[in-house]
Short mmCIF file of C-alpha atoms and ligand atoms in Angstrom, two decimals:
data_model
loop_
_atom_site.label_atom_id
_atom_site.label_comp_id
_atom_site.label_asym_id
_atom_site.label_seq_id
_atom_site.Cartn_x
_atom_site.Cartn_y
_atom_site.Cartn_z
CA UNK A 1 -1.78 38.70 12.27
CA UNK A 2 -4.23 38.94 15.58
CA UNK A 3 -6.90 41.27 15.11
CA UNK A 4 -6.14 42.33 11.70
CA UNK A 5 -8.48 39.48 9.85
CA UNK A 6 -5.45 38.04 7.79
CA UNK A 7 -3.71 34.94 8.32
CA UNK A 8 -0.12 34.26 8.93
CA UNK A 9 1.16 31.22 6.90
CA UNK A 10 4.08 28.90 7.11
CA UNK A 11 4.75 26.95 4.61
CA UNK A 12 7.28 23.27 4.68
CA UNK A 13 9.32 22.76 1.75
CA UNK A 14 12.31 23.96 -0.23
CA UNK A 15 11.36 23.64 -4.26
CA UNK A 16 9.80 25.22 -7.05
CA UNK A 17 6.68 23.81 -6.08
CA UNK A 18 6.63 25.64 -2.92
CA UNK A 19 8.03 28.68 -4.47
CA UNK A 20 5.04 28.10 -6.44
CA UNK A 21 2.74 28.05 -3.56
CA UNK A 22 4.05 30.68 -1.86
CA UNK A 23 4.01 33.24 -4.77
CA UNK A 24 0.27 32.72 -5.22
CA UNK A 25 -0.52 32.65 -1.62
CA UNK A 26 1.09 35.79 -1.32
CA UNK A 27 -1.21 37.40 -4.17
CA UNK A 28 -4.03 36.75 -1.87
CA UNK A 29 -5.82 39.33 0.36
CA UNK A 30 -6.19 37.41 3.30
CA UNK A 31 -2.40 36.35 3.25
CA UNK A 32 -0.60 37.90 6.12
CA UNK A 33 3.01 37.64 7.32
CA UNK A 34 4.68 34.61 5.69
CA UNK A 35 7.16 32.04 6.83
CA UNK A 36 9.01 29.33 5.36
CA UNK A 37 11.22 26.45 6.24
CA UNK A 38 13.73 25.63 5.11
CA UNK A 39 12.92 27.30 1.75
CA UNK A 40 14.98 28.58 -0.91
CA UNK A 41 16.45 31.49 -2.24
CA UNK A 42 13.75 32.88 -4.37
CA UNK A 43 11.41 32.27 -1.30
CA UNK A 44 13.58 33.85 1.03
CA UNK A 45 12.88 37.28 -1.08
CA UNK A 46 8.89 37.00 -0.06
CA UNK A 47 9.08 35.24 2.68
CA UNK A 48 10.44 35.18 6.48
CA UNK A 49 12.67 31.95 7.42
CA UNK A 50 12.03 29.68 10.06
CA UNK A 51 14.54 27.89 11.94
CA UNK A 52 12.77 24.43 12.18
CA UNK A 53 12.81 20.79 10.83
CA UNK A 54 10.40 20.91 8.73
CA UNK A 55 9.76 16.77 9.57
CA UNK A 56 9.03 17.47 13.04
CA UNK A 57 5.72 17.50 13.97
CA UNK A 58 5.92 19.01 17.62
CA UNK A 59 9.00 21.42 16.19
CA UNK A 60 6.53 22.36 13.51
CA UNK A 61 3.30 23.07 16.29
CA UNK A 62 4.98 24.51 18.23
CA UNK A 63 6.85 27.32 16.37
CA UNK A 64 2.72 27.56 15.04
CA UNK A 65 1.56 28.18 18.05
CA UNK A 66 4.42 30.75 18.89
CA UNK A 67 4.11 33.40 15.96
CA UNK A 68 0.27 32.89 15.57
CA UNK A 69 0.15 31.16 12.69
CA UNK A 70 -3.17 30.61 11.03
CA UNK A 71 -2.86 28.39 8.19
CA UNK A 72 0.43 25.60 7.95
CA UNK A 73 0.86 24.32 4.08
CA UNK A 74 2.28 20.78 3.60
CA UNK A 75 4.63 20.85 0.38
CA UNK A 76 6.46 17.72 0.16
CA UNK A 77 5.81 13.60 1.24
CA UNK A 78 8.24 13.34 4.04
CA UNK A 79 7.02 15.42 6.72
CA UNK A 80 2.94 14.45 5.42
CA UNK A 81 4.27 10.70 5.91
CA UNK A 82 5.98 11.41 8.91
CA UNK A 83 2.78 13.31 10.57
CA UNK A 84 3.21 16.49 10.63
CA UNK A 85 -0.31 17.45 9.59
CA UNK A 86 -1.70 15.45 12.36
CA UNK A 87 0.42 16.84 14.98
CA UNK A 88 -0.36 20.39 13.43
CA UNK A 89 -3.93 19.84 13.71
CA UNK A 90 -4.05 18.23 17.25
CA UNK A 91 -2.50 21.49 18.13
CA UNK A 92 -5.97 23.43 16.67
CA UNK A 93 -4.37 24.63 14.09
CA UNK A 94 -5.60 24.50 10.71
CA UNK A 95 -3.03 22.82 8.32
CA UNK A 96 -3.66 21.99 4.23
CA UNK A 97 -1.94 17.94 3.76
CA UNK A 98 -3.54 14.85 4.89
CA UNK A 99 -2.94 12.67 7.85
CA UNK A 100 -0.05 10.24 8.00
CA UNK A 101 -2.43 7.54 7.46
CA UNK A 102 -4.05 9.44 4.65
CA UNK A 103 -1.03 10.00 2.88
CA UNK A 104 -0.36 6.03 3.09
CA UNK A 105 -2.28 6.28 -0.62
CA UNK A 106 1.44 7.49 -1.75
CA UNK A 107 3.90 5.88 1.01
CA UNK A 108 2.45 2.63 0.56
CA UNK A 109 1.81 0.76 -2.68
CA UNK A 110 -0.05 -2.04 -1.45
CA UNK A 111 -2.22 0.02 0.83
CA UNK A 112 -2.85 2.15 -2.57
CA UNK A 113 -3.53 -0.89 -4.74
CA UNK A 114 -5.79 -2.07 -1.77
CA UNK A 115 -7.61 1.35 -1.85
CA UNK A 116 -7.83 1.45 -5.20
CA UNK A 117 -9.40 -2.51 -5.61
CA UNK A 118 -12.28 -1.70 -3.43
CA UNK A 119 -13.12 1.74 -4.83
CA UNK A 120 -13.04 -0.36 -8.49
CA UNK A 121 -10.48 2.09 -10.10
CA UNK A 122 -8.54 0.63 -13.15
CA UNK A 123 -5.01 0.47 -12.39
CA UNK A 124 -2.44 -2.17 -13.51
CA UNK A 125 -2.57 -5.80 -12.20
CA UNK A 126 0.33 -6.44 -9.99
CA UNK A 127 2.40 -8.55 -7.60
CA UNK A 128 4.90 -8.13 -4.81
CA UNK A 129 7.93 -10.51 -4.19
CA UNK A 130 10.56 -10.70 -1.33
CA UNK A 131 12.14 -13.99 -2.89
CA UNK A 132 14.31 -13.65 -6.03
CA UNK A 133 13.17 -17.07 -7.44
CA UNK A 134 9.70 -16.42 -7.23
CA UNK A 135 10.08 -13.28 -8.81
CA UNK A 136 12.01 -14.76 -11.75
CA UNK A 137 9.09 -17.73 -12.22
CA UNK A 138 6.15 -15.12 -12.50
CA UNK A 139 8.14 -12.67 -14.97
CA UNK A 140 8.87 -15.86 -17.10
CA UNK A 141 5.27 -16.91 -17.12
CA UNK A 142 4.25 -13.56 -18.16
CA UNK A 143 6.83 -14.15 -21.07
CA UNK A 144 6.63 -10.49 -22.39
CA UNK A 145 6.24 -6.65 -21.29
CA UNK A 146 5.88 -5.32 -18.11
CA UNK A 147 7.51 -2.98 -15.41
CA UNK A 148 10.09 -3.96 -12.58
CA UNK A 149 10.33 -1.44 -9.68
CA UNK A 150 11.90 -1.77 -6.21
CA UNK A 151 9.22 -1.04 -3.75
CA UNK A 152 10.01 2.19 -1.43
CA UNK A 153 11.43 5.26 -2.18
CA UNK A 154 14.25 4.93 -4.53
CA UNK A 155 13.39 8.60 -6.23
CA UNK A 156 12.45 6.83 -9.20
CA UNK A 157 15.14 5.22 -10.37
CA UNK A 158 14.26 1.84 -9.13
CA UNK A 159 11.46 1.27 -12.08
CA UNK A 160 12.56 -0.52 -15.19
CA UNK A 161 9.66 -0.73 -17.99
CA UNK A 162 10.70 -3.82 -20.00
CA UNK A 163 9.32 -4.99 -23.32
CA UNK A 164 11.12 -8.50 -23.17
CA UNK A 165 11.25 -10.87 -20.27
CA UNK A 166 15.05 -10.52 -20.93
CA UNK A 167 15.12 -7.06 -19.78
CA UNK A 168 12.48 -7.90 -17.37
CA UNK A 169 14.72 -10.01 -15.47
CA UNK A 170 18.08 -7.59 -15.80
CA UNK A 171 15.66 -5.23 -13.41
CA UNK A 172 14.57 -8.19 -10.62
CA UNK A 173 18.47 -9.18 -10.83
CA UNK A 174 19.73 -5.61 -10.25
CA UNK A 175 16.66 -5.29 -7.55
CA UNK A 176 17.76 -8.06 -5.61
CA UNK A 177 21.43 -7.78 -5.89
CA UNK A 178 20.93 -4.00 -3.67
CA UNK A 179 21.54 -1.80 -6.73
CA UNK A 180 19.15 0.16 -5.35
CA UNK A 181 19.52 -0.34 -1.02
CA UNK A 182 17.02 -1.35 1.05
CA UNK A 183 14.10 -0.18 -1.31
CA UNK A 184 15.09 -2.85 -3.82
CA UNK A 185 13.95 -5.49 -0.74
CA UNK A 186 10.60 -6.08 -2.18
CA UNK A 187 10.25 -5.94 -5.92
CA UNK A 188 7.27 -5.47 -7.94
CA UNK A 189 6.05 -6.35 -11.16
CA UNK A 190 3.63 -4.68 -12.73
CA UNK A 191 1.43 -4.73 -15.69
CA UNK A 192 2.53 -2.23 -18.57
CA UNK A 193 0.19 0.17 -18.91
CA UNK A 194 0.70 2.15 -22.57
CA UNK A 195 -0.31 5.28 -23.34
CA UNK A 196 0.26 9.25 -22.87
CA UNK A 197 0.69 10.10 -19.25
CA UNK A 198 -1.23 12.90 -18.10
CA UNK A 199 -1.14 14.39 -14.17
CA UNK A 200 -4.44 15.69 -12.40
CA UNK A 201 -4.25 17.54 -9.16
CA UNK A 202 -7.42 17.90 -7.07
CA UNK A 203 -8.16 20.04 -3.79
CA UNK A 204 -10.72 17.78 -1.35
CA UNK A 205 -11.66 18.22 1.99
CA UNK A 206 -12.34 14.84 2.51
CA UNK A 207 -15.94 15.05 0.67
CA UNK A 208 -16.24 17.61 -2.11
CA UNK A 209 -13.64 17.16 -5.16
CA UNK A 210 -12.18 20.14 -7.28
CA UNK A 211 -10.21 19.48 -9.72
CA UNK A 212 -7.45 21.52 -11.10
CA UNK A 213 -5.88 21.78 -14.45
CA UNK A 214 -4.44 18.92 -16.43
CA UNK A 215 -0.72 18.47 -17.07
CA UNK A 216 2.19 16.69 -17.92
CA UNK A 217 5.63 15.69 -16.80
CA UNK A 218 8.63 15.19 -18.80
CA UNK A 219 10.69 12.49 -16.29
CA UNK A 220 13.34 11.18 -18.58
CA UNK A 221 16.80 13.19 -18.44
CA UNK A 222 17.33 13.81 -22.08
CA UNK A 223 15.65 14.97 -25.20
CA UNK A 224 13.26 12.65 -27.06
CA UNK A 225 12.73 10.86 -23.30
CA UNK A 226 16.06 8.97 -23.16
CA UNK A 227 18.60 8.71 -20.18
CA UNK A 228 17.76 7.81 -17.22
CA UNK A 229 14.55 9.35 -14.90
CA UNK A 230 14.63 12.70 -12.83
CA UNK A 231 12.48 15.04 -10.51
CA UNK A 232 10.76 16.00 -13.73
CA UNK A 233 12.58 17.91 -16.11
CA UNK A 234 9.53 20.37 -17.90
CA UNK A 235 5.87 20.59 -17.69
CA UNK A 236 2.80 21.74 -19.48
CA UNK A 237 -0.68 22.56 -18.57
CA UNK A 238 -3.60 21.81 -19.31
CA UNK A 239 -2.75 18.67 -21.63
CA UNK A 240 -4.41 19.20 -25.38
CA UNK A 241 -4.27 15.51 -26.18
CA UNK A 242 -7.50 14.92 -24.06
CA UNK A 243 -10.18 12.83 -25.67
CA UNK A 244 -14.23 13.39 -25.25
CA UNK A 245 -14.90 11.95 -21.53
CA UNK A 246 -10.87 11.67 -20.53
CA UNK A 247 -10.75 14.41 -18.39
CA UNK A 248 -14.51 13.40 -16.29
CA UNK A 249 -13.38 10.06 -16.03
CA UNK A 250 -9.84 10.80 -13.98
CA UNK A 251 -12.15 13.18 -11.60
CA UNK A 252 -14.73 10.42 -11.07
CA UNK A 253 -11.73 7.95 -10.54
CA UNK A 254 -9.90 11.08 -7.94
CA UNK A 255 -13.77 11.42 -6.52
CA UNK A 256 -14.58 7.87 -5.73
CA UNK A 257 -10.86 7.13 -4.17
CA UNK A 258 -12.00 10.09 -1.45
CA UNK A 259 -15.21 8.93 -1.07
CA UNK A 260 -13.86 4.87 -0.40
CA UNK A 261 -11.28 6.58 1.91
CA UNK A 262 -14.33 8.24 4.15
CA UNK A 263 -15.91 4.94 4.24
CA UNK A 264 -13.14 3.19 5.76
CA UNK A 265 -12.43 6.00 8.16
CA UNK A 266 -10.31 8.00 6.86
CA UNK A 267 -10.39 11.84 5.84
CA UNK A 268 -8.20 12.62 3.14
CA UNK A 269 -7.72 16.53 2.89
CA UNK A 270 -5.52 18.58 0.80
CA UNK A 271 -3.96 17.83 -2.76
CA UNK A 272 -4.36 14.48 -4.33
CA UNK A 273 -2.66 13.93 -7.32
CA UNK A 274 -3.87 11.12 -9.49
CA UNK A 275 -0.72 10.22 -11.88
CA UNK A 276 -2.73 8.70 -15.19
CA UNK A 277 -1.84 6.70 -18.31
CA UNK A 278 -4.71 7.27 -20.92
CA UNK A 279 -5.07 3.87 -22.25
CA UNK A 280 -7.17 2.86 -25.20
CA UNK A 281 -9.59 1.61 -22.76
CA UNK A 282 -9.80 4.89 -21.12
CA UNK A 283 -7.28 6.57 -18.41
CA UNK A 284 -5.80 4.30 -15.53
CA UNK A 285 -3.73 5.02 -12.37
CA UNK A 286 0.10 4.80 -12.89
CA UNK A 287 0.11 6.35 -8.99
CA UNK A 288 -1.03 8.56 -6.63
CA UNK A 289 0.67 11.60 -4.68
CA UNK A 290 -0.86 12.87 -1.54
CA UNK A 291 0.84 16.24 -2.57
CA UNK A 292 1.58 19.16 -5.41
CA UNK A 293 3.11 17.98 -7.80
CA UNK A 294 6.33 19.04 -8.94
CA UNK A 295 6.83 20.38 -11.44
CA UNK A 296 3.20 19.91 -12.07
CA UNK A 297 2.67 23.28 -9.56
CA UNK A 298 4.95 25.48 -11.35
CA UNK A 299 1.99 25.49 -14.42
CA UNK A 300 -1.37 24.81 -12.86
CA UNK A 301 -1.30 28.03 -10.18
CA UNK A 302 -0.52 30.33 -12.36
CA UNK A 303 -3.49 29.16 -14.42
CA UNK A 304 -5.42 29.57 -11.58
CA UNK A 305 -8.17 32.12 -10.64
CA UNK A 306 -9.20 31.79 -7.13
CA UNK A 307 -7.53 32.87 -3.58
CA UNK A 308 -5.27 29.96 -2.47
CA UNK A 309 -5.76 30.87 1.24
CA UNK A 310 -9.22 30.49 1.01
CA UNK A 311 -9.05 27.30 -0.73
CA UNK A 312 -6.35 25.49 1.25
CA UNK A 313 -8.02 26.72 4.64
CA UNK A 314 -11.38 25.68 2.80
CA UNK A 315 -9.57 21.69 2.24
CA UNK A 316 -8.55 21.58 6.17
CA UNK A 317 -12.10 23.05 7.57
CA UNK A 318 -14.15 20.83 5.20
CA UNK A 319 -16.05 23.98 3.07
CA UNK A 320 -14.48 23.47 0.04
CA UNK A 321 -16.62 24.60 -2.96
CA UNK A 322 -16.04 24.61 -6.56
CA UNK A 323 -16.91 28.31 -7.01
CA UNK A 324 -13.77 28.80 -5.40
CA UNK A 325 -11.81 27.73 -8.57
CA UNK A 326 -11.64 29.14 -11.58
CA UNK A 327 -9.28 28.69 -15.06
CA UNK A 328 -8.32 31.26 -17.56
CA UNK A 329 -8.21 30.23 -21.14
CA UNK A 330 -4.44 29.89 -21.54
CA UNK A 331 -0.99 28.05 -21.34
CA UNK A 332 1.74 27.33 -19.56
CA UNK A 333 5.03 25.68 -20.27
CA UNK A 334 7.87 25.20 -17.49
CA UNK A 335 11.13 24.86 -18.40
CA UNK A 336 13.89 22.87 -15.71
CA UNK A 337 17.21 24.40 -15.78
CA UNK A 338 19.37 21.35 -13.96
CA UNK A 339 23.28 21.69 -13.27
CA UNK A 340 25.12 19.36 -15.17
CA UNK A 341 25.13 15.84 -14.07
CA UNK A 342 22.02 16.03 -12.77
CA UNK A 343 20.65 13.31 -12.01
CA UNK A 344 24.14 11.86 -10.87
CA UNK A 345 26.81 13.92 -9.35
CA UNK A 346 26.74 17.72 -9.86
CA UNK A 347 28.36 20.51 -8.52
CA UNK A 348 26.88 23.68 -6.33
CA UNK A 349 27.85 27.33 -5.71
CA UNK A 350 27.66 28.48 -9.27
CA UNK A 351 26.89 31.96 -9.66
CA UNK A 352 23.11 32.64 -11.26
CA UNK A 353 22.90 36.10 -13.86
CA UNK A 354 19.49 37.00 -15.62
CA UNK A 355 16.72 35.86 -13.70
CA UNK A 356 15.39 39.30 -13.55
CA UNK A 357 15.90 39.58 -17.19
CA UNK A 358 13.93 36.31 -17.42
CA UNK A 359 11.12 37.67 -15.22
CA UNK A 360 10.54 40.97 -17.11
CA UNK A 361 9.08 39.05 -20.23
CA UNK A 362 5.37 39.28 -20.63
CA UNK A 363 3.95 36.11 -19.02
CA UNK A 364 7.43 34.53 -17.46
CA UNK A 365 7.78 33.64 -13.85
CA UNK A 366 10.98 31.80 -12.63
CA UNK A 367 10.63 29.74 -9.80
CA UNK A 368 13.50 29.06 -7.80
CA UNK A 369 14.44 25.17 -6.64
CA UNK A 370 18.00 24.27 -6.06
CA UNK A 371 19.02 27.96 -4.68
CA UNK A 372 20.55 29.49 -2.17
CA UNK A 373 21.64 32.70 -1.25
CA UNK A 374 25.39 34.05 -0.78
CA UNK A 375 26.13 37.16 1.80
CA UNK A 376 25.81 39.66 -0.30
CA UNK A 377 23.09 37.98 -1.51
CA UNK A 378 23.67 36.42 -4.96
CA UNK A 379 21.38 34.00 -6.01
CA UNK A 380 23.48 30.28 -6.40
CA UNK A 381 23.13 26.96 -7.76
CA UNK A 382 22.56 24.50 -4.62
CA UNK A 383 20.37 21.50 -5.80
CA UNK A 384 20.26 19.32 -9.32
CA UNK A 385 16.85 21.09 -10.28
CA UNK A 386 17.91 24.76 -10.02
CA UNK A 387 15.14 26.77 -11.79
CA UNK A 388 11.92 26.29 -13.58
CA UNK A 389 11.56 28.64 -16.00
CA UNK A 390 7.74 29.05 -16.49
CA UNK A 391 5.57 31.58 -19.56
CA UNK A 392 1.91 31.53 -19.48
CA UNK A 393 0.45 32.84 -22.57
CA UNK A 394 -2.97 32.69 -25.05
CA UNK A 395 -1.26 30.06 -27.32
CA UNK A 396 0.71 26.96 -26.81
CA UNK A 397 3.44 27.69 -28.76
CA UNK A 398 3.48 31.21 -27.44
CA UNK A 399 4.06 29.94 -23.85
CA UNK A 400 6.85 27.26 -25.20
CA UNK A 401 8.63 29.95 -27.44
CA UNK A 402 8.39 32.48 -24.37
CA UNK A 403 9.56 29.85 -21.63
CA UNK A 404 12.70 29.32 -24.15
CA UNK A 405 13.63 32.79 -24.25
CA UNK A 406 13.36 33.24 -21.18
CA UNK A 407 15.98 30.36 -20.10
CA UNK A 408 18.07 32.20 -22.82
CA UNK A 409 18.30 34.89 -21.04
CA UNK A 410 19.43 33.18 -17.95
CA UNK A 411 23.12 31.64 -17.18
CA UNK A 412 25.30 29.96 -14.88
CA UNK A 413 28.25 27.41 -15.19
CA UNK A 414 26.68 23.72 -15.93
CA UNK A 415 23.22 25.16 -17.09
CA UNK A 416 21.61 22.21 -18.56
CA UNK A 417 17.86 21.92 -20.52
CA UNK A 418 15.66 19.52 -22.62
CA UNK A 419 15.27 21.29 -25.40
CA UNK A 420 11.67 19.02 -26.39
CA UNK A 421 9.64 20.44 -23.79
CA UNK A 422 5.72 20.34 -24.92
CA UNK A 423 6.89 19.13 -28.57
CA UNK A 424 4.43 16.25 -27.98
CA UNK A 425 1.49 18.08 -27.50
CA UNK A 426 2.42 20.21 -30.44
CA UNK A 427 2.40 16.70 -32.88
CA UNK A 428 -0.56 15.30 -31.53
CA UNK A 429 -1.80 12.30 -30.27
CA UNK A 430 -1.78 9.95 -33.07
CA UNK A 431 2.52 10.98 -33.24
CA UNK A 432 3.88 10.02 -29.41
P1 AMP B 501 7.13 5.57 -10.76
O1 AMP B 501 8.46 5.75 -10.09
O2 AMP B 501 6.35 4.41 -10.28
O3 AMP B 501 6.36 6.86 -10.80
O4 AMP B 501 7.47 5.27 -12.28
C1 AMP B 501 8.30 6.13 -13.04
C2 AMP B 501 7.87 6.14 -14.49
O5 AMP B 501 7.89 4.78 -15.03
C3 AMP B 501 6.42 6.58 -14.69
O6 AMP B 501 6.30 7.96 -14.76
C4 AMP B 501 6.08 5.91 -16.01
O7 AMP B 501 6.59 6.66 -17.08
C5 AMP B 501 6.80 4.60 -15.93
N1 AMP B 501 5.91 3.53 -15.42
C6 AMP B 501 5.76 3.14 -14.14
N2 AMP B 501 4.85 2.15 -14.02
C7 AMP B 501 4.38 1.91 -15.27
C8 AMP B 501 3.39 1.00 -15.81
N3 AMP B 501 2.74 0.12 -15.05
N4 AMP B 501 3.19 1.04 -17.14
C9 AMP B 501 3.88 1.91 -17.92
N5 AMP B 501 4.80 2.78 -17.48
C10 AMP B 501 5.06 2.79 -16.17
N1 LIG B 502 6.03 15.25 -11.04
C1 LIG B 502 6.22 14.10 -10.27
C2 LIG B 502 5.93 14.23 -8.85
O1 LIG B 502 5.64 15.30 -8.33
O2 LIG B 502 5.97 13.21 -8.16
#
């Protein structure tokens, strides 16, 4: 808002993650009037919509440069990949999400792997076929475990983690027979890394490094991590399994990825998320995201202390400082509520009760994804991932019991849960 000393923000993106974002950039002073696109229909309560696509860089500007926006934040890959941060900032506008090239480190596996062999980061061994035959020769000669993935996006269900070279092969055949489109093209195979996965998400501004909490994922569909992979179906934060010397080795490995990334000319700024498999000889990269993750998000901001507009603005106009971020000593547990079928065929337009039951618990926040508003403006199902039900509390189990509850309290035709959420952390280390 000119002349008033707050900045207008407009945020790109339409899930819980940006809900996310937007809830805590609205808890900060300097946040002025908001705008998102597309959005969804718990942002649409705190937020203004804007009639843009969201993957247009010059639709994107320019709508900027119309309303006086002062800050742009970068939710998803797509419109990072396709540019939009560089068009943004070629405008003079300051905008938190790397350059196209930047975010290359999670469009681009082999420029990744390339990144990460010259900063020396420990990451599994790999190799990259476009002939079928080939393929089948090296995953013979390996003659036991290791993973299979289509290269490109295939949402994640192009990766096949194979303990025999029989079921090794069953993922190069259905690869390269197009089970999975043009993605399956090139196929990779890929050391198997074992191990507890665990997510860190770090601000930069192309130099300095903050991390933010620790976290993990649940992928797989169903309880006890069976059925087939998703979006991410719960979360945690921060991740209790850590070991002495874990959590400063994944910043040094987040730190020195930036810094090799500077030194061949590029400026990485914004969110990079190191995905990590904690190995017995010490955490390696699965991945990385040049993003929030989700649902990663949905439990490290609310941990947060700090002003989000000041840090994001800090990330784009390279004054990022660790003072800026601080952690309280609690939990948080996010629960996904999915319509049935995700994450095959599902239907939409279902009828949501109780999310401001949910929200009046102590320490529960529900973050919309897959919604949408009707005209008189009941909140509906319209996505797979339609809500993640998130409790922060002093204990673990407090948050888990909490988050529970709270997607008790909630209903619509379809609702669908894991029902294991966290119960790893809760056994321990020595019990995955
Ligand atoms: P991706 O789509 O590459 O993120 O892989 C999806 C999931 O497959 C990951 O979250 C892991 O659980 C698993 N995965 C992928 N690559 C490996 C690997 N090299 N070793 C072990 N598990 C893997
Ligand atoms: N939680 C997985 C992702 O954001 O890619």
């Amino acid at each position: 808002m000119a002349g008033s000393g707050k900045t207008d923000i407009l945020l790109l993106g339409s899930g819980g993650r940006e809900h996310a974002l937007l809830a805590k950039l609205a808890e900060s002073p300097q946040a002025g009037r908001l705008w998102v696109a597309p959005g969804n229909g718990g942002m649409w309560q705190l937020a203004q919509r804007a009639d843009i696509d969201p993957e247009s860089g010059g639709a994107v500007s320019a709508f900027a440069r119309e309303h006086g926006i002062g800050l742009v934040v970068i939710g998803p890959e797509a419109p990072l990949v396709a540019g939009v941060a560089d068009a943004v900032r070629a405008a003079g506008i300051p905008v938190f999400g790397p350059s196209g090239e930047a975010a290359r480190i999670e469009g681009s596996k082999g420029f990744a792997k390339g990144v990460m062999a010259r900063a020396g980061v420990p990451t599994a061994s790999y190799r990259s076929f476009t002939d079928e035959g080939a393929c089948v020769a090296y995953v013979r000669e390996l003659a036991g475990p290791c993973v299979v993935k289509a290269d490109g996006l295939a949402a994640g269900k192009g990766v096949v983690v194979a303990q025999t070279t029989e079921e090794a092969l069953a993922g190069v055949h259905a690869c390269f027979s197009g089970a999975f489109g043009e993605a399956g093209s090139t196929v990779i195979v890929e050391e198997l890394l074992e191990g507890p996965e665990c997510s860190l998400l770090a601000l930069t501004d192309g130099t300095a490094l903050v991390p933010l909490a620790t976290s993990q994922d649940h992928k797989r569909a169903l309880d006890g991590d069976r059925g087939p992979n998703t979006g991410g179906m719960g979360v945690y934060s921060p991740v209790p399994i850590l070991r002495d010397g874990e959590l400063e080795r994944m910043v040094e490995i987040e730190q020195r990825v930036v810094d090799q990334l500077r030194e061949d000319g590029i400026n990485y700024s914004g969110c990079l998320y190191g995905g990590f498999i904690l190995t017995k000889d010490g955490p390696k990269v699965l991945e990385f995201n040049a993003r929030f993750g989700d649902p990663e998000t949905q439990v490290v901001l609310p941990r947060m202390r700090g002003d989000l507009v000041e840090c994001l603005l800090a990330c784009d106009g390279a004054t990022l400082d660790p003072a800026m971020v601080s952690w309280a000593d609690d939990w948080a547990v996010s629960v996904v509520l999915t319509s049935a079928g995700y994450p095959g065929h599902y239907e939409r337009g279902k009828v949501i009760c109780g999310i401001d039951d949910a929200n009046a618990m102590e320490g529960v926040i529900v973050y919309h994804a897959g919604t949408t508003l009707d005209d008189g403006g009941r909140v509906l199902t319209a996505g797979g991932r339609v809500l993640d039900v998130t409790a922060v509390a002093a204990t673990f189990e407090d948050a888990r019991n909490r988050a529970y509850e709270a997607c008790d309290r909630i209903s619509f035709e379809g609702k669908t849960y894991r029902h294991d959420i966290g119960i790893k952390a809760i056994r321990g280390r020595d019990r995955l």
